């Protein structure tokens, strides 16, 4: 092959790559434009004031296509599929309690995204701001509003496999003092101090005493529910095969996702509730695999997200194993019941 032919082939290859690149950019731009247009039959969303105070409200991340996509929206708790009021505040993950919110955001850069956590007051104004070291995954606020927590992927991007690493942080929302990683806490496993380089934490949930919390510990190829003590800076194993725990309003039960043998590797979980006094497990009536940290709507019902046409939809199911799961609203994720 002559040098001239080689040059022509190289020029042709560069031209093809340029066309493919332009087409990809145009396709992504067109898709982004479509997402900014409200879809027919979707929920009605209008701009307005959203607060974390008041009574009987539900706040979540709106995933419906349109100008308010990814914003926090408010609806009546008794009518979650009703008209949405959009706040203008965008979050990837969100939670709130007692007038305090935590909002995990992406900061879009010219080359790659970075992430941050915002502590919000009842009017969604930023009180504190923190860098987050990876892709946001879970967020929680204590019942008093005095503490907030978040989990981020710092390696890998899915709980379904084993090749991932997470960082779980807790912050005192009053002082702004940050515990950047639970890996600094002493682990007590089977009654003894436990050391392991592969210890990994995620999915914090708080008790009402401003001291106790629960989370998932992964180590040695297994997961455990751990009970944490913010004053003693310890975590103690409670029960095996527990992920993304969520403490009930009365502090006696943990709703969680459990890996069940025989399910697909990419969808391995079923929802369970653990009685903390007896350690008795109750499978819930939702039979699909749920990759979420559920929220307690009240003492009898848990709410969670499953994949939907526009990202995710919210469902609820009784917490005692009875009944059946039902969808309560579409194009929504990260719910919190406020007031």
Tab-separated table of C-alpha atoms in Angstrom:
chain	number	residue	atom	x	y	z
A	1	UNK	CA	0.000	0.000	0.000
A	2	UNK	CA	1.358	3.413	-1.000
A	3	UNK	CA	1.817	6.274	1.439
A	4	UNK	CA	-0.857	8.207	-0.471
A	5	UNK	CA	-3.412	5.421	0.046
A	6	UNK	CA	-2.575	5.189	3.726
A	7	UNK	CA	-3.110	8.910	4.107
A	8	UNK	CA	-6.446	8.690	2.311
A	9	UNK	CA	-7.571	5.828	4.576
A	10	UNK	CA	-6.522	7.799	7.663
A	11	UNK	CA	-8.388	10.902	6.477
A	12	UNK	CA	-11.492	8.812	5.751
A	13	UNK	CA	-11.329	7.196	9.184
A	14	UNK	CA	-11.007	10.576	10.894
A	15	UNK	CA	-13.966	11.875	8.872
A	16	UNK	CA	-16.117	8.878	9.898
A	17	UNK	CA	-15.207	9.356	13.547
A	18	UNK	CA	-16.057	13.056	13.298
A	19	UNK	CA	-19.466	12.257	11.804
A	20	UNK	CA	-20.147	9.696	14.538
A	21	UNK	CA	-19.093	12.188	17.202
A	22	UNK	CA	-21.313	14.946	15.820
A	23	UNK	CA	-24.225	12.532	15.520
A	24	UNK	CA	-23.762	11.417	19.133
A	25	UNK	CA	-23.707	15.020	20.350
A	26	UNK	CA	-26.794	15.886	18.324
A	27	UNK	CA	-28.615	12.779	19.608
A	28	UNK	CA	-27.735	13.619	23.221
A	29	UNK	CA	-28.794	17.237	22.690
A	30	UNK	CA	-32.091	16.159	21.134
A	31	UNK	CA	-32.750	13.795	24.034
A	32	UNK	CA	-31.968	16.581	26.527
A	33	UNK	CA	-34.370	18.872	24.667
A	34	UNK	CA	-37.090	16.195	24.839
A	35	UNK	CA	-36.551	15.850	28.572
A	36	UNK	CA	-37.204	19.574	28.931
A	37	UNK	CA	-40.630	19.137	27.317
A	38	UNK	CA	-43.495	17.944	29.505
A	39	UNK	CA	-44.837	14.579	28.328
A	40	UNK	CA	-48.510	14.083	27.510
A	41	UNK	CA	-50.376	12.451	30.359
A	42	UNK	CA	-47.613	13.186	32.869
A	43	UNK	CA	-48.121	14.812	36.265
A	44	UNK	CA	-48.922	18.516	36.377
A	45	UNK	CA	-45.945	20.456	37.741
A	46	UNK	CA	-45.916	24.196	38.469
A	47	UNK	CA	-43.364	26.417	40.196
A	48	UNK	CA	-44.107	27.554	43.729
A	49	UNK	CA	-42.988	27.568	47.352
A	50	UNK	CA	-41.981	24.218	48.882
A	51	UNK	CA	-41.156	23.947	52.565
A	52	UNK	CA	-40.070	21.189	54.923
A	53	UNK	CA	-42.423	22.435	57.614
A	54	UNK	CA	-46.211	22.411	57.800
A	55	UNK	CA	-48.301	19.277	58.029
A	56	UNK	CA	-49.140	16.304	55.820
A	57	UNK	CA	-46.765	16.976	52.948
A	58	UNK	CA	-44.588	14.696	50.842
A	59	UNK	CA	-41.454	16.034	49.134
A	60	UNK	CA	-39.492	14.098	46.510
A	61	UNK	CA	-37.311	14.428	43.423
A	62	UNK	CA	-39.494	14.975	40.368
A	63	UNK	CA	-38.385	12.851	37.408
A	64	UNK	CA	-41.171	13.789	34.998
A	65	UNK	CA	-39.894	15.297	31.746
A	66	UNK	CA	-40.321	19.040	31.548
A	67	UNK	CA	-38.736	22.257	32.813
A	68	UNK	CA	-38.896	21.067	36.454
A	69	UNK	CA	-37.227	17.682	35.987
A	70	UNK	CA	-34.954	16.717	38.943
A	71	UNK	CA	-36.344	19.478	41.162
A	72	UNK	CA	-37.718	18.852	44.637
A	73	UNK	CA	-41.496	18.974	44.499
A	74	UNK	CA	-44.190	18.936	47.141
A	75	UNK	CA	-47.571	17.181	47.094
A	76	UNK	CA	-50.175	16.415	49.748
A	77	UNK	CA	-49.120	13.222	51.544
A	78	UNK	CA	-52.637	11.888	51.079
A	79	UNK	CA	-52.560	12.517	47.314
A	80	UNK	CA	-49.040	11.633	46.103
A	81	UNK	CA	-50.157	11.423	42.454
A	82	UNK	CA	-51.689	14.899	42.536
A	83	UNK	CA	-50.391	18.188	41.139
A	84	UNK	CA	-46.777	18.938	42.041
A	85	UNK	CA	-45.314	22.201	43.276
A	86	UNK	CA	-41.711	22.610	42.097
A	87	UNK	CA	-39.104	24.290	44.295
A	88	UNK	CA	-36.345	25.080	41.792
A	89	UNK	CA	-33.850	23.068	43.923
A	90	UNK	CA	-32.379	20.081	42.047
A	91	UNK	CA	-31.156	16.957	43.856
A	92	UNK	CA	-29.994	13.483	42.869
A	93	UNK	CA	-30.873	12.136	46.329
A	94	UNK	CA	-32.890	13.798	49.092
A	95	UNK	CA	-34.346	13.270	52.521
A	96	UNK	CA	-35.803	15.496	55.256
A	97	UNK	CA	-37.079	15.432	58.836
A	98	UNK	CA	-38.035	18.067	61.410
A	99	UNK	CA	-37.486	20.967	59.030
A	100	UNK	CA	-33.981	19.888	57.942
A	101	UNK	CA	-33.134	18.472	54.531
A	102	UNK	CA	-30.112	16.885	52.870
A	103	UNK	CA	-29.743	17.287	49.101
A	104	UNK	CA	-27.061	15.453	47.128
A	105	UNK	CA	-26.257	17.260	43.891
A	106	UNK	CA	-24.141	16.895	40.778
A	107	UNK	CA	-21.921	19.815	39.791
A	108	UNK	CA	-21.461	19.598	36.021
A	109	UNK	CA	-17.957	20.417	34.819
A	110	UNK	CA	-16.415	20.713	31.349
A	111	UNK	CA	-14.777	17.284	31.597
A	112	UNK	CA	-16.530	15.406	34.407
A	113	UNK	CA	-19.052	15.895	37.183
A	114	UNK	CA	-18.314	16.402	40.852
A	115	UNK	CA	-20.779	16.002	43.702
A	116	UNK	CA	-21.773	17.823	46.852
A	117	UNK	CA	-24.123	17.584	49.810
A	118	UNK	CA	-26.252	20.525	50.890
A	119	UNK	CA	-27.880	20.804	54.309
A	120	UNK	CA	-31.129	22.705	53.821
A	121	UNK	CA	-33.354	24.587	56.232
A	122	UNK	CA	-37.145	24.389	56.190
A	123	UNK	CA	-37.318	26.881	53.296
A	124	UNK	CA	-34.759	24.885	51.264
A	125	UNK	CA	-32.005	27.433	51.841
A	126	UNK	CA	-28.453	26.057	52.068
A	127	UNK	CA	-27.038	26.021	55.601
A	128	UNK	CA	-23.924	23.879	55.049
A	129	UNK	CA	-22.160	22.555	51.967
A	130	UNK	CA	-19.783	19.571	51.686
A	131	UNK	CA	-17.858	17.849	48.922
A	132	UNK	CA	-18.981	14.272	48.240
A	133	UNK	CA	-16.222	11.929	46.992
A	134	UNK	CA	-18.304	9.962	44.478
A	135	UNK	CA	-21.705	9.248	42.941
A	136	UNK	CA	-24.476	9.893	45.536
A	137	UNK	CA	-26.461	6.840	46.556
A	138	UNK	CA	-28.330	7.204	49.893
A	139	UNK	CA	-29.385	10.117	52.122
A	140	UNK	CA	-31.018	10.343	55.543
A	141	UNK	CA	-31.822	12.879	58.280
A	142	UNK	CA	-32.345	11.992	61.936
A	143	UNK	CA	-35.897	12.327	63.356
A	144	UNK	CA	-34.804	15.457	65.276
A	145	UNK	CA	-33.157	17.018	62.224
A	146	UNK	CA	-29.893	17.327	64.169
A	147	UNK	CA	-27.911	14.850	62.046
A	148	UNK	CA	-27.741	13.984	58.366
A	149	UNK	CA	-25.974	11.184	56.508
A	150	UNK	CA	-25.163	10.263	52.953
A	151	UNK	CA	-23.513	7.433	51.064
A	152	UNK	CA	-21.535	7.750	47.830
A	153	UNK	CA	-19.939	5.245	45.477
A	154	UNK	CA	-16.192	5.884	45.372
A	155	UNK	CA	-15.477	2.817	43.240
A	156	UNK	CA	-18.006	0.965	41.084
A	157	UNK	CA	-21.587	2.109	40.740
A	158	UNK	CA	-23.926	-0.712	41.749
A	159	UNK	CA	-24.762	-2.636	44.913
A	160	UNK	CA	-25.713	-5.694	42.864
A	161	UNK	CA	-22.148	-6.892	42.308
A	162	UNK	CA	-19.140	-7.090	44.601
A	163	UNK	CA	-16.719	-4.743	42.843
A	164	UNK	CA	-17.700	-1.476	44.496
A	165	UNK	CA	-16.655	0.737	47.379
A	166	UNK	CA	-18.731	3.266	49.297
A	167	UNK	CA	-18.132	6.143	51.702
A	168	UNK	CA	-20.736	6.885	54.376
A	169	UNK	CA	-20.577	10.283	56.115
A	170	UNK	CA	-22.512	11.821	59.018
A	171	UNK	CA	-22.779	15.526	59.828
A	172	UNK	CA	-24.096	17.422	62.842
A	173	UNK	CA	-26.451	19.870	61.136
A	174	UNK	CA	-26.268	22.327	64.050
A	175	UNK	CA	-22.501	22.706	64.326
A	176	UNK	CA	-21.591	21.611	60.804
A	177	UNK	CA	-19.090	19.076	62.184
A	178	UNK	CA	-18.520	16.314	59.654
A	179	UNK	CA	-17.578	12.667	60.175
A	180	UNK	CA	-16.346	12.004	56.620
A	181	UNK	CA	-16.302	8.209	56.882
A	182	UNK	CA	-17.693	5.563	59.240
A	183	UNK	CA	-14.511	3.604	58.567
A	184	UNK	CA	-12.999	5.646	61.416
A	185	UNK	CA	-15.364	3.952	63.907
A	186	UNK	CA	-14.344	0.874	65.930
A	187	UNK	CA	-16.106	-2.270	64.707
A	188	UNK	CA	-17.368	-4.792	67.266
A	189	UNK	CA	-18.200	-8.117	65.618
A	190	UNK	CA	-19.239	-11.198	67.571
A	191	UNK	CA	-18.340	-9.367	70.776
A	192	UNK	CA	-14.758	-8.545	69.749
A	193	UNK	CA	-13.015	-5.628	68.097
A	194	UNK	CA	-12.769	-6.390	64.399
A	195	UNK	CA	-10.220	-5.080	61.906
A	196	UNK	CA	-10.500	-5.571	58.138
A	197	UNK	CA	-9.161	-3.624	55.187
A	198	UNK	CA	-12.304	-4.408	53.176
A	199	UNK	CA	-14.808	-2.909	55.672
A	200	UNK	CA	-17.389	-0.922	53.732
A	201	UNK	CA	-20.421	1.034	55.053
A	202	UNK	CA	-23.603	2.379	53.492
A	203	UNK	CA	-27.263	3.173	54.150
A	204	UNK	CA	-27.314	5.052	57.483
A	205	UNK	CA	-30.634	5.386	59.354
A	206	UNK	CA	-31.047	7.244	62.656
A	207	UNK	CA	-32.832	6.629	65.954
A	208	UNK	CA	-34.538	9.512	67.771
A	209	UNK	CA	-31.986	9.804	70.606
A	210	UNK	CA	-29.366	11.733	68.563
A	211	UNK	CA	-26.845	9.027	69.409
A	212	UNK	CA	-27.893	5.698	67.888
A	213	UNK	CA	-27.864	4.886	64.203
A	214	UNK	CA	-27.943	1.768	62.042
A	215	UNK	CA	-26.115	1.029	58.791
A	216	UNK	CA	-24.865	-1.769	56.558
A	217	UNK	CA	-21.357	-3.149	57.031
A	218	UNK	CA	-19.861	-5.271	54.258
A	219	UNK	CA	-16.769	-7.338	54.955
A	220	UNK	CA	-15.449	-10.764	54.042
A	221	UNK	CA	-18.069	-11.208	51.328
A	222	UNK	CA	-21.004	-10.768	53.740
A	223	UNK	CA	-23.217	-7.880	54.854
A	224	UNK	CA	-24.365	-7.063	58.372
A	225	UNK	CA	-26.748	-4.709	60.104
A	226	UNK	CA	-24.691	-2.667	62.558
A	227	UNK	CA	-25.858	-0.467	65.409
A	228	UNK	CA	-23.749	2.667	65.698
A	229	UNK	CA	-22.999	4.912	68.670
A	230	UNK	CA	-22.071	8.484	67.748
A	231	UNK	CA	-20.609	9.222	71.186
A	232	UNK	CA	-18.563	6.047	71.607
A	233	UNK	CA	-17.713	6.029	67.872
A	234	UNK	CA	-18.410	2.310	67.586
A	235	UNK	CA	-20.492	0.071	65.337
A	236	UNK	CA	-21.677	-3.338	66.560
A	237	UNK	CA	-22.989	-6.138	64.353
A	238	UNK	CA	-26.644	-7.070	64.977
A	239	UNK	CA	-27.825	-9.345	62.159
A	240	UNK	CA	-26.456	-10.794	58.912
A	241	UNK	CA	-27.598	-10.213	55.321
A	242	UNK	CA	-29.064	-6.736	55.796
A	243	UNK	CA	-28.623	-3.896	53.287
A	244	UNK	CA	-29.925	-0.318	53.243
A	245	UNK	CA	-31.707	-0.423	56.627
A	246	UNK	CA	-34.545	1.951	57.499
A	247	UNK	CA	-35.623	2.300	61.143
A	248	UNK	CA	-39.353	2.369	61.909
A	249	UNK	CA	-40.851	5.475	63.577
A	250	UNK	CA	-41.071	3.680	66.937
A	251	UNK	CA	-37.489	2.430	66.697
A	252	UNK	CA	-38.371	-1.266	67.025
A	253	UNK	CA	-38.094	-2.548	63.439
A	254	UNK	CA	-35.741	-2.315	60.485
A	255	UNK	CA	-37.024	-2.477	56.900
A	256	UNK	CA	-34.287	-3.549	54.517
A	257	UNK	CA	-33.373	-5.355	51.332
A	258	UNK	CA	-32.079	-8.905	51.704
A	259	UNK	CA	-30.131	-10.961	49.172
A	260	UNK	CA	-32.126	-14.088	48.428
A	261	UNK	CA	-30.490	-17.181	47.031
A	262	UNK	CA	-31.656	-18.133	43.553
A	263	UNK	CA	-32.492	-14.607	42.358
A	264	UNK	CA	-30.584	-13.066	39.407
A	265	UNK	CA	-27.217	-11.512	40.221
A	266	UNK	CA	-28.330	-8.116	38.940
A	267	UNK	CA	-31.631	-8.213	40.881
A	268	UNK	CA	-30.897	-10.224	44.038
A	269	UNK	CA	-32.999	-8.523	46.723
A	270	UNK	CA	-36.343	-8.926	48.469
A	271	UNK	CA	-37.799	-6.532	51.038
A	272	UNK	CA	-37.931	-7.711	54.659
A	273	UNK	CA	-38.660	-6.241	58.080
A	274	UNK	CA	-36.555	-7.240	61.088
A	275	UNK	CA	-37.925	-7.057	64.643
A	276	UNK	CA	-34.982	-5.687	66.650
A	277	UNK	CA	-36.170	-7.312	69.884
A	278	UNK	CA	-36.615	-10.864	68.575
A	279	UNK	CA	-34.524	-10.688	65.351
A	280	UNK	CA	-37.478	-12.289	63.564
A	281	UNK	CA	-37.546	-11.578	59.814
A	282	UNK	CA	-40.784	-10.935	57.904
A	283	UNK	CA	-40.773	-10.967	54.080
A	284	UNK	CA	-42.917	-8.232	52.546
A	285	UNK	CA	-45.472	-8.720	49.779
A	286	UNK	CA	-43.377	-6.926	47.131
A	287	UNK	CA	-41.905	-9.751	45.059
A	288	UNK	CA	-39.814	-7.643	42.668
A	289	UNK	CA	-36.178	-6.888	43.456
A	290	UNK	CA	-35.910	-3.488	45.169
A	291	UNK	CA	-32.624	-1.571	45.131
A	292	UNK	CA	-33.593	1.276	47.439
A	293	UNK	CA	-33.491	2.402	51.051
A	294	UNK	CA	-37.178	2.340	51.870
A	295	UNK	CA	-39.011	5.107	53.739
A	296	UNK	CA	-41.590	4.499	56.452
A	297	UNK	CA	-44.750	6.400	55.545
A	298	UNK	CA	-46.092	5.550	58.998
A	299	UNK	CA	-45.825	2.649	61.442
A	300	UNK	CA	-47.628	0.286	59.042
A	301	UNK	CA	-46.399	1.110	55.525
A	302	UNK	CA	-43.088	1.470	53.694
A	303	UNK	CA	-42.479	3.367	50.446
A	304	UNK	CA	-39.747	2.698	47.865
A	305	UNK	CA	-38.755	3.275	44.243
A	306	UNK	CA	-38.738	0.843	41.332
A	307	UNK	CA	-37.644	1.542	37.738
A	308	UNK	CA	-40.254	3.353	35.630
A	309	UNK	CA	-40.674	4.915	32.204
A	310	UNK	CA	-39.053	8.187	33.292
A	311	UNK	CA	-36.501	6.815	35.749
A	312	UNK	CA	-38.449	5.591	38.778
A	313	UNK	CA	-41.935	5.288	40.255
A	314	UNK	CA	-42.895	5.112	43.925
A	315	UNK	CA	-44.669	2.123	45.474
A	316	UNK	CA	-45.925	1.225	48.933
A	317	UNK	CA	-46.492	-2.082	50.716
A	318	UNK	CA	-47.634	-3.048	54.244
A	319	UNK	CA	-44.751	-3.556	56.678
A	320	UNK	CA	-46.225	-6.688	58.273
A	321	UNK	CA	-46.024	-8.954	55.213
A	322	UNK	CA	-49.719	-8.712	54.370
A	323	UNK	CA	-51.522	-7.141	51.416
A	324	UNK	CA	-49.934	-6.270	48.091
A	325	UNK	CA	-47.624	-3.634	46.676
A	326	UNK	CA	-49.208	-0.724	44.804
A	327	UNK	CA	-47.849	2.205	42.819
A	328	UNK	CA	-48.615	5.559	44.424
A	329	UNK	CA	-47.054	7.935	41.890
A	330	UNK	CA	-44.950	7.954	38.731
A	331	UNK	CA	-41.686	9.679	37.793
A	332	UNK	CA	-40.529	10.156	41.385
A	333	UNK	CA	-37.725	9.095	43.713
A	334	UNK	CA	-36.252	9.976	47.154
A	335	UNK	CA	-39.475	10.656	49.057
A	336	UNK	CA	-39.703	12.242	52.494
A	337	UNK	CA	-42.810	12.798	54.608
A	338	UNK	CA	-42.517	16.185	56.289
A	339	UNK	CA	-44.474	17.922	58.996
